[in-house]
Coordinates of C-alpha atoms in Angstrom, one line a residue:
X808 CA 42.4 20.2 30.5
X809 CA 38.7 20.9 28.8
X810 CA 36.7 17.9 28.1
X811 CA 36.1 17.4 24.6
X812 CA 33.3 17.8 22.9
X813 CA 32.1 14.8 21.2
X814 CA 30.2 14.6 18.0
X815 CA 27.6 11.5 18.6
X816 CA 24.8 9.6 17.0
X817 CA 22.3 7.3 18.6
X818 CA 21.1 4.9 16.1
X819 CA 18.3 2.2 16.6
X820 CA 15.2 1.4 14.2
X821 CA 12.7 3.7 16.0
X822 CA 12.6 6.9 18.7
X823 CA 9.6 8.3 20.6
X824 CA 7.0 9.0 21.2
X825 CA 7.0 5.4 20.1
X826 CA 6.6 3.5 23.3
X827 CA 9.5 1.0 24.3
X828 CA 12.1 0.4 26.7
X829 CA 15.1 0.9 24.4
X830 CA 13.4 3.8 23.0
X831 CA 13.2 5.2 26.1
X832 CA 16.8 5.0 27.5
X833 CA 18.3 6.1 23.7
X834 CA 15.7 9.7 24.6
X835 CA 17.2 9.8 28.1
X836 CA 20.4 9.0 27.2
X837 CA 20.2 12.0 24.4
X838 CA 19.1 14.5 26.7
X839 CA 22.1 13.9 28.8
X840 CA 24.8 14.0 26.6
X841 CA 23.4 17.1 25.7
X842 CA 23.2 18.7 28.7
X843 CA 27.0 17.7 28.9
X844 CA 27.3 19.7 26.1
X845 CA 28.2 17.0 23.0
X846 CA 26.8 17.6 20.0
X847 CA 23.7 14.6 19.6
X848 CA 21.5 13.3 16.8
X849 CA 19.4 10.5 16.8
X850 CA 18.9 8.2 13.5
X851 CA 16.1 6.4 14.1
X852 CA 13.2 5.7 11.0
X853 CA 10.1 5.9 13.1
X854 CA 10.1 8.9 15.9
X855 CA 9.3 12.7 16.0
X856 CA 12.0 15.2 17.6
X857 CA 12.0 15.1 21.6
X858 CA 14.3 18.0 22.2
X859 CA 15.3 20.9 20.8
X860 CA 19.0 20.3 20.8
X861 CA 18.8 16.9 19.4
X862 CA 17.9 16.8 15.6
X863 CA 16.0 13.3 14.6
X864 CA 17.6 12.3 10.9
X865 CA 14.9 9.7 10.0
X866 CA 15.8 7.1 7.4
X867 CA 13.2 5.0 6.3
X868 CA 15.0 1.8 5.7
X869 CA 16.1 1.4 9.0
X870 CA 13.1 0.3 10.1
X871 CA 12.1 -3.2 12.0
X872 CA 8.7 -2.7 9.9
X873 CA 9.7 -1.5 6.2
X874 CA 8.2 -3.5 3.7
X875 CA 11.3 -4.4 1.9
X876 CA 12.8 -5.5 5.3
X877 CA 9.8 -7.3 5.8
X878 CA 10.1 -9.2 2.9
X879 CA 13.9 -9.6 3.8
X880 CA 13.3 -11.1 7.2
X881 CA 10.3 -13.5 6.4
X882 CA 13.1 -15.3 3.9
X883 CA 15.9 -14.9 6.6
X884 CA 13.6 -16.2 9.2
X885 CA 13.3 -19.3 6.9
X886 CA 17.2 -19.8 6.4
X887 CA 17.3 -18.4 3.1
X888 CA 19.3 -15.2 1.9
X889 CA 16.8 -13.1 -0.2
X890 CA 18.1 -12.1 -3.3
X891 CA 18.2 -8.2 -2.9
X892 CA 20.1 -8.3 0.1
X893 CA 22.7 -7.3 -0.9
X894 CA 20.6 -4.4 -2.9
X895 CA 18.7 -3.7 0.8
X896 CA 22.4 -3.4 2.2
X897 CA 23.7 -0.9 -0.2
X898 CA 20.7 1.4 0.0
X899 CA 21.2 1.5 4.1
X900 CA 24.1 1.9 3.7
X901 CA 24.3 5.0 1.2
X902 CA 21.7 6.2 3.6
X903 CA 23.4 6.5 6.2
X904 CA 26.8 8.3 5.2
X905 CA 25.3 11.6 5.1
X906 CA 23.5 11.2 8.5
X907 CA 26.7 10.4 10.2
X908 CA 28.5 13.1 8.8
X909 CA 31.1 14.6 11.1
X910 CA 30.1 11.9 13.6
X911 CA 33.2 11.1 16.5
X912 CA 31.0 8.3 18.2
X913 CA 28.3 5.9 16.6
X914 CA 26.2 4.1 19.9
X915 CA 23.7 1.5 17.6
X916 CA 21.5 0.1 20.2
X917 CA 20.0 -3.5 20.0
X918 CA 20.8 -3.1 16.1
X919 CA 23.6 -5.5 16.2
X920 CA 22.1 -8.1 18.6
X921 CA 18.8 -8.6 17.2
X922 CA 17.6 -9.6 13.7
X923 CA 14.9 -7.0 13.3
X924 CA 16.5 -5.6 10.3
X925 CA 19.7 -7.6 9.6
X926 CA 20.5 -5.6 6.7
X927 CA 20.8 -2.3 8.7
X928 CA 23.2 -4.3 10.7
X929 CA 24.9 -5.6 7.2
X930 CA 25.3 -1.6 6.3
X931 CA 26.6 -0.6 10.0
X932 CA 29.2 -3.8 9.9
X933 CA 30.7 -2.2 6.3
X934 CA 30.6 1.4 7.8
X935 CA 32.6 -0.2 10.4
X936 CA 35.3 -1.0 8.3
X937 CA 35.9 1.9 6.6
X938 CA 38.8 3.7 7.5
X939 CA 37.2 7.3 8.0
X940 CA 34.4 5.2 10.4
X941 CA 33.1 6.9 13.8
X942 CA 34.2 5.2 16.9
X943 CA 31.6 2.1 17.4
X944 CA 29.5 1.5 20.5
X945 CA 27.3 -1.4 20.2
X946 CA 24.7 -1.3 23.0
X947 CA 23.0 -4.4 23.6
X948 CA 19.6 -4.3 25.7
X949 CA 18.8 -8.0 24.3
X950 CA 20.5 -10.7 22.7
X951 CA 18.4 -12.8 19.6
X952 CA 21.0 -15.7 19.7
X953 CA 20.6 -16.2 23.6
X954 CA 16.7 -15.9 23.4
X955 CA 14.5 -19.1 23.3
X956 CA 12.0 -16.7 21.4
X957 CA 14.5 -15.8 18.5
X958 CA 15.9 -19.3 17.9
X959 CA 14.0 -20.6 15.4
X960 CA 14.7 -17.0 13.0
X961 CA 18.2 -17.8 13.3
X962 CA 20.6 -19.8 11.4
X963 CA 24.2 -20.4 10.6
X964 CA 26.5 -18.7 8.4
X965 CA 26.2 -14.8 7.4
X966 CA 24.1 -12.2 8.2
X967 CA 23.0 -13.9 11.3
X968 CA 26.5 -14.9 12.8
X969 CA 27.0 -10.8 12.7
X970 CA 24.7 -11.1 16.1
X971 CA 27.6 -13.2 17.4
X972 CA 30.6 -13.4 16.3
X973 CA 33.1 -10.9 17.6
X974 CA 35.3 -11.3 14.8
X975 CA 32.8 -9.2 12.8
X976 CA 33.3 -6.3 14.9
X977 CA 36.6 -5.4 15.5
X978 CA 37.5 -2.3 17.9
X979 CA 33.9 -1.6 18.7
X980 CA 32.7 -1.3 22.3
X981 CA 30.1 -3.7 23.7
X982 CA 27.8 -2.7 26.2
X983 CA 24.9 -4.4 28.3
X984 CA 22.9 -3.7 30.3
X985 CA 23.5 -6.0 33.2
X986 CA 26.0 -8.4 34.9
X987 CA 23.1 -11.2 33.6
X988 CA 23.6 -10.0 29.7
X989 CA 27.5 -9.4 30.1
X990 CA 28.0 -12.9 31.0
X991 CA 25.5 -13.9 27.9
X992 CA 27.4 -12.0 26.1
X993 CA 30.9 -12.8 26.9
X994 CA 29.9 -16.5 26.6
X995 CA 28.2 -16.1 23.0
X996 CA 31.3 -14.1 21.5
X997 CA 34.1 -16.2 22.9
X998 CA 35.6 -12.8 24.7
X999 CA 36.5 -11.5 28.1
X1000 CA 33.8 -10.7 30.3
X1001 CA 36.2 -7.6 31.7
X1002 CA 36.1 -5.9 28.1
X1003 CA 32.4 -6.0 28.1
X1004 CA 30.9 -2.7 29.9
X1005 CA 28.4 -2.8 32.1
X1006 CA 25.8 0.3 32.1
X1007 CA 22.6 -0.2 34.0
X1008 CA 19.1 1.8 32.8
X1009 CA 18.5 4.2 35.3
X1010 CA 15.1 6.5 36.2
X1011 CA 14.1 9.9 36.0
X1012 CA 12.6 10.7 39.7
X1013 CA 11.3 14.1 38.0
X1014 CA 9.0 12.0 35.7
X1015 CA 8.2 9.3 37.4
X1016 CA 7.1 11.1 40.7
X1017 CA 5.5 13.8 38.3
X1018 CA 7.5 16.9 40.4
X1019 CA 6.7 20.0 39.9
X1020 CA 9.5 22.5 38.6
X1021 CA 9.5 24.6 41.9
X1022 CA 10.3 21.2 43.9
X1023 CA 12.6 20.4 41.3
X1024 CA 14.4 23.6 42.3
X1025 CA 14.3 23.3 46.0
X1026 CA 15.9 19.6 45.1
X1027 CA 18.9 21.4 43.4
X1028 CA 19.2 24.5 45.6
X1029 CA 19.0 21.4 49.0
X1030 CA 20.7 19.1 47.4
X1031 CA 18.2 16.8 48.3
X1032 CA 19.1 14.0 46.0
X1033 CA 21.9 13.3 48.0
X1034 CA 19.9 12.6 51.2
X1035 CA 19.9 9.6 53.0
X1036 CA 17.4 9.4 54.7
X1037 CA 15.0 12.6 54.2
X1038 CA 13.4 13.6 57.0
X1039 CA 10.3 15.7 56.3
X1040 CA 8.5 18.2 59.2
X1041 CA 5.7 20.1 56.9
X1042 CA 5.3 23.0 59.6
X1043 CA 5.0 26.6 60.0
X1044 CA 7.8 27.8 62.3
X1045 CA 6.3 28.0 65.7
X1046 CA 7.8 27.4 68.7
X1047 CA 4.7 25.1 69.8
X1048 CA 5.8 22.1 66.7
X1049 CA 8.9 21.8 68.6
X1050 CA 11.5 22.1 65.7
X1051 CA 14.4 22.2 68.3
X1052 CA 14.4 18.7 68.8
X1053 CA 13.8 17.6 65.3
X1054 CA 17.4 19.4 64.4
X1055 CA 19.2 17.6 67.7
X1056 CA 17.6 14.5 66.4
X1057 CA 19.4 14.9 62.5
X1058 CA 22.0 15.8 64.3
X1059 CA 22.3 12.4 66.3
X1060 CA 21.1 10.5 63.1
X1061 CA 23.8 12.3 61.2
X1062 CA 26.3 10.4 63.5
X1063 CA 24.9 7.2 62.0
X1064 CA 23.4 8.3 58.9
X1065 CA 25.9 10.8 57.5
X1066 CA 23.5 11.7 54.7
X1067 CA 20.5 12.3 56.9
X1068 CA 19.0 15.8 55.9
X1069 CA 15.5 17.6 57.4
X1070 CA 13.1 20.0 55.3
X1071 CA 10.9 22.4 57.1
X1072 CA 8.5 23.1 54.6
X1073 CA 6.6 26.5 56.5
X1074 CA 7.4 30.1 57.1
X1075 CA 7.2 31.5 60.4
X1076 CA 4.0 31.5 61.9
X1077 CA 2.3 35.0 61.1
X1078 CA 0.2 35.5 64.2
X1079 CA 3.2 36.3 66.8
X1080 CA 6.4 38.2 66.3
X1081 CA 8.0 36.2 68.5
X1082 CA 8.0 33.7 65.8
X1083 CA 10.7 35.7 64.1
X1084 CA 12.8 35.5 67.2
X1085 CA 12.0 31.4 67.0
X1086 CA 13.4 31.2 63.6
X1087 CA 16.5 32.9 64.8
X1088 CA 17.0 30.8 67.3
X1089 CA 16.5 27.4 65.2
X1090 CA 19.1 29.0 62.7
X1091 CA 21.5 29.6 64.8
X1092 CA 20.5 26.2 66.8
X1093 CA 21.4 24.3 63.5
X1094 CA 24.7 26.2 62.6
X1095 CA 25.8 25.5 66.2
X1096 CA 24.8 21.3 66.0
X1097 CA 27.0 21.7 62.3
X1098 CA 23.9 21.0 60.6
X1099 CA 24.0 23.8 57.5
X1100 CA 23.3 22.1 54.4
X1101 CA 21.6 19.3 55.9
X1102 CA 18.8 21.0 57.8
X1103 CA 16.3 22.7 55.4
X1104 CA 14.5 25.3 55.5
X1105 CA 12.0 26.6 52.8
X1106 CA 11.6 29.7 54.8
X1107 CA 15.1 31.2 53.8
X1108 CA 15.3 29.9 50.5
X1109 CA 16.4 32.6 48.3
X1110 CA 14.1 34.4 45.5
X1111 CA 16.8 33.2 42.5
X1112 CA 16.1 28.7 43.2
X1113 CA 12.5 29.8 43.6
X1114 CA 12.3 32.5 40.7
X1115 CA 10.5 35.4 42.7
X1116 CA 12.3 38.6 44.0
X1117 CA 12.5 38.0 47.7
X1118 CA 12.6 35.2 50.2
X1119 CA 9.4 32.6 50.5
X1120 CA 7.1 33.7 53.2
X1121 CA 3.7 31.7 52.7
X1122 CA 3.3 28.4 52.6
X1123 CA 4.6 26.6 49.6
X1124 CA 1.9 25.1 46.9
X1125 CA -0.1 22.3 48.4
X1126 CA 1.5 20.8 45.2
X1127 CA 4.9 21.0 46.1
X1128 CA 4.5 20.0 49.8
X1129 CA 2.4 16.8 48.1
X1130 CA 5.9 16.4 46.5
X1131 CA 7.8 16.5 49.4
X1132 CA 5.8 13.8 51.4
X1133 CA 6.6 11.7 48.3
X1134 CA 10.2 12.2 48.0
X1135 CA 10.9 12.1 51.9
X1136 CA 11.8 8.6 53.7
X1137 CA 9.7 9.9 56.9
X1138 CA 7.8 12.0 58.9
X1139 CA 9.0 13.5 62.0
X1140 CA 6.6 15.6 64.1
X1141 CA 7.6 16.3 67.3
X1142 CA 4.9 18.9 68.6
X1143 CA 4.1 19.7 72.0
X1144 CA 0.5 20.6 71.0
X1145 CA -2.0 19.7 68.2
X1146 CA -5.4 20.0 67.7
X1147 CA -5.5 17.2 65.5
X1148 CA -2.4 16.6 63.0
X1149 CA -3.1 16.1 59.6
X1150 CA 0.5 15.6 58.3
X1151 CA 0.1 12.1 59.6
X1152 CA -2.8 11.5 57.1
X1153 CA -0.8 12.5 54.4
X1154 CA 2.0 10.4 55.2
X1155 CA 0.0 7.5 55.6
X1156 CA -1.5 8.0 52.2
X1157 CA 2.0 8.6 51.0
X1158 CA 3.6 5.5 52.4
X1159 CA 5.5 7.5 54.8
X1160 CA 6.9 5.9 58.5
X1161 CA 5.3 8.5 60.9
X1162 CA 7.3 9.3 63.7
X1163 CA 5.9 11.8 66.1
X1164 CA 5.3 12.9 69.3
X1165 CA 3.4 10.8 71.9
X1166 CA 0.5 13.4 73.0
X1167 CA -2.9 12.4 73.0
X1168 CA -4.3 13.9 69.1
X1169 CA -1.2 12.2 67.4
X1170 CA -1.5 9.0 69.2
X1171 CA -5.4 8.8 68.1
X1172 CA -4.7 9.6 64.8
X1173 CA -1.4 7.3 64.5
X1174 CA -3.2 4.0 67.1
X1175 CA 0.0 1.3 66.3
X1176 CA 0.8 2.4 63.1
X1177 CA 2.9 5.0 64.2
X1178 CA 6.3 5.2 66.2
X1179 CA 6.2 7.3 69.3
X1180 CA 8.4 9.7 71.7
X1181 CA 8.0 12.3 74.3
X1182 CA 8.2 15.8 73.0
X1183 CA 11.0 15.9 75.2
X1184 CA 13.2 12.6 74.4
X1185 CA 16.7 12.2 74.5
X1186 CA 17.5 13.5 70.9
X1187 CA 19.6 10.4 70.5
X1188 CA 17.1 7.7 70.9
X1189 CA 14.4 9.6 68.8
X1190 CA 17.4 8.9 65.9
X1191 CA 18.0 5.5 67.1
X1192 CA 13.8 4.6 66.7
X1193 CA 14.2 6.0 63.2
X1194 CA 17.6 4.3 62.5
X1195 CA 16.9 1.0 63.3
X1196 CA 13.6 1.6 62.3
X1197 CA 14.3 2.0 58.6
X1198 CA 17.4 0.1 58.1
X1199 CA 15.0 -3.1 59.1
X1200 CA 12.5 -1.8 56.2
X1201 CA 13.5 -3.6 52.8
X1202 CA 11.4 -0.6 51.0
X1203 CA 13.5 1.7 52.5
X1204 CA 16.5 0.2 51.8
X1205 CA 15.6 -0.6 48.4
X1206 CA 14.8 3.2 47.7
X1207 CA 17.8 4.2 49.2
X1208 CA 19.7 2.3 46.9
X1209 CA 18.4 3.4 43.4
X1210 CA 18.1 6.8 44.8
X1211 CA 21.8 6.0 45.3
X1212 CA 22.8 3.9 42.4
X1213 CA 20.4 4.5 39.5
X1214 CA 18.9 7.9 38.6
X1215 CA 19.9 8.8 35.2
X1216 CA 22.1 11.9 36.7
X1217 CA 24.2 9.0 38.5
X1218 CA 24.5 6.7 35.8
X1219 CA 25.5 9.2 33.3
X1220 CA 28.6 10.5 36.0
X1221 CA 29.3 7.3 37.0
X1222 CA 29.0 5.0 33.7
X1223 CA 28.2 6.5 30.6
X1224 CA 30.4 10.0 30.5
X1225 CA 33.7 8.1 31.2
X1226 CA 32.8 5.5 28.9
X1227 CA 32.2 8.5 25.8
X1228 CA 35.4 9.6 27.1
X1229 CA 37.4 6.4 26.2

């Protein structure tokens, strides 16, 4: 059966480029229900539009900062109703009919948990009501009545009980952010903590390491975001950098690492023709060890991930290898002869383990820092060094697990696209 195709809005009092967390995860969360192919707008009154597929319906009076709901909070915040609430109310919530026209799914984040414009929260409580009313998603990042901050602006009786009383929202879907907030939550509304979601924020390693979109290709095309570790051995393919050994060690760390892949980031060395016979030899090496779609090679990499019209024979951009020693867990370099071994610098600077073979221009370069095996070790305990060395690295094992757990593309599977799909 076809997945449908939802119909959504994101609503909260402002979008980018103004800065802020929740403005933040409402863009990326945007983009990718977009690029599962729903429908998305974003109401927001402060913003300008962020991508092409998602129109930005702005509506003034939603805002945290409008002068009328300005006015509103400083009497709220004093315990007093102003007298054109009710006024303030009716004008959101005229204004926002016509933005959610055709709307299957309303997500309001941190607009029903926080009194930064209680009146928009008023108008989305009465759209709730109605009978022709969007599904309701009320995505809390923060809770006003749970905040020592907050307490003084708050009060009892209506609007500011609509922050917590579950009463007031009947049907709708709560969401937090974390296990913390869920039990916060749970406790403030008197409900189950099982029928409150829990959707983690998640990052985007494109942005954040600044990648550039040929890397971002060879990530898809490799299937690199899956590895665990990532071994990286920038090298031209030479018989003299030993690459042999690097795919029987991936093959013995595969037996404890599953997810363990290798990228070879060089061509063939273009000096000697034998090399061509080398790189046949190392391809058919890693299809006998089983290690096709693990062990990398940018060398045969196919014109259509890397948009020219044949196969990549010169060095990638020093740009995209820079990537790679930033997305990798470690170096391996497992040459029988340098002259001096500049990866190492590189992985220093990167925050990359170095492990590497034990002749005399490596060890210089890599003194203690560095982890060290004959260029003709016993494939097994080379993956054992770099086992046991990274398990006992809590950086590592932190990395692992957001790389694991919490990029956007794994939260959306895992979290948010079930929970549109309720």
């Amino acid at each position: 059966r076809m997945k449908p195709t939802l119909s959504i809005a994101l609503v909260h009092y402002s979008a980018p480029p103004i800065v802020g967390g929740v403005e933040s995860v409402l863009a990326q969360h945007a983009r990718l229900m977009a690029d599962d192919g729903h429908a998305v707008r974003v109401i927001a009154a402060r913003g300008e539009p962020f991508d092409e597929r998602i129109p930005l319906i702005q509506l003034p009076l939603i805002d945290s900062r409008h002068p009328r709901v300005l006015a509103a909070k400083a009497e709220l915040d004093a315990g007093r109703a102003p007298p054109d609430f009710s006024a303030l109310t009716d004008d959101i919530t005229r204004a926002l009919r016509p933005a959610l026209a055709g709307v299957h799914l309303l997500i309001a984040h941190n607009v029903c948990s926080l009194n930064k414009n209680l009146a928009l929260t008023a108008a989305l409580h009465n759209l709730s009501r109605e009978s022709d009313s969007p599904k309701f998603i009320l995505w809390h990042h923060d809770l006003a009545w749970t905040t020592p901050r907050y307490r003084a602006e708050l009060h009892d009786g209506w609007p500011w009980d609509l922050l917590r009383a579950a009463s007031a929202w009947p049907g709708v879907r709560h969401v937090v952010v974390s296990e913390f907030r869920r039990r916060e939550l749970a406790h403030l509304l008197n409900i189950a903590s099982d029928s409150i979601a829990v959707v983690p924020n998640g990052i985007e390693t494109a942005r954040l390491l600044k990648l550039e979109p040929q890397t971002e290709s060879l990530i898809d095309s490799m299937q690199l975001a899956d590895a665990e570790p990532l071994l990286l051995l920038p090298v031209r393919i030479t018989p003299r950098k030993n690459i042999e050994l690097a795919l029987r060690v991936l093959a013995a760390l595969r037996r404890r690492c599953p997810r363990a892949m290798l990228v070879v980031t060089g061509p063939e060395g273009p000096h000697n023709p034998a090399n061509a016979g080398y790189k046949r030899a190392l391809f058919d090496l890693r299809d006998e060890l089983g290690l096709r779609g693990a062990a990398h090679f940018a060398a045969e990499v196919r014109a259509d991930t890397l948009g020219r019209s044949r196969p990549y024979d010169d060095f990638l951009p020093d740009a995209v290898v820079a990537d790679f020693f930033r997305l990798a867990d470690a170096l391996i370099f497992p040459s029988r002869e340098e002259g001096f071994g500049i990866p190492l610098l590189e992985a220093a600077l990167t925050r990359l383990p170095v492990f590497c073979a034990d002749i005399p221009p490596l060890r210089d370069l890599g003194g203690d820092e560095a982890v060290y095996f004959s260029p003709d070790a016993d494939p097994g305990s080379v993956a054992g060094l770099i086992a046991d060395h990274l398990r006992a690295d809590p950086a590592y094992r932190f990395s692992a697990r957001v790389k694991r757990r919490f990029t956007w593309q794994r939260i959306y599977a895992d979290y948010i696209a079930p929970l549109l799909l309720e």
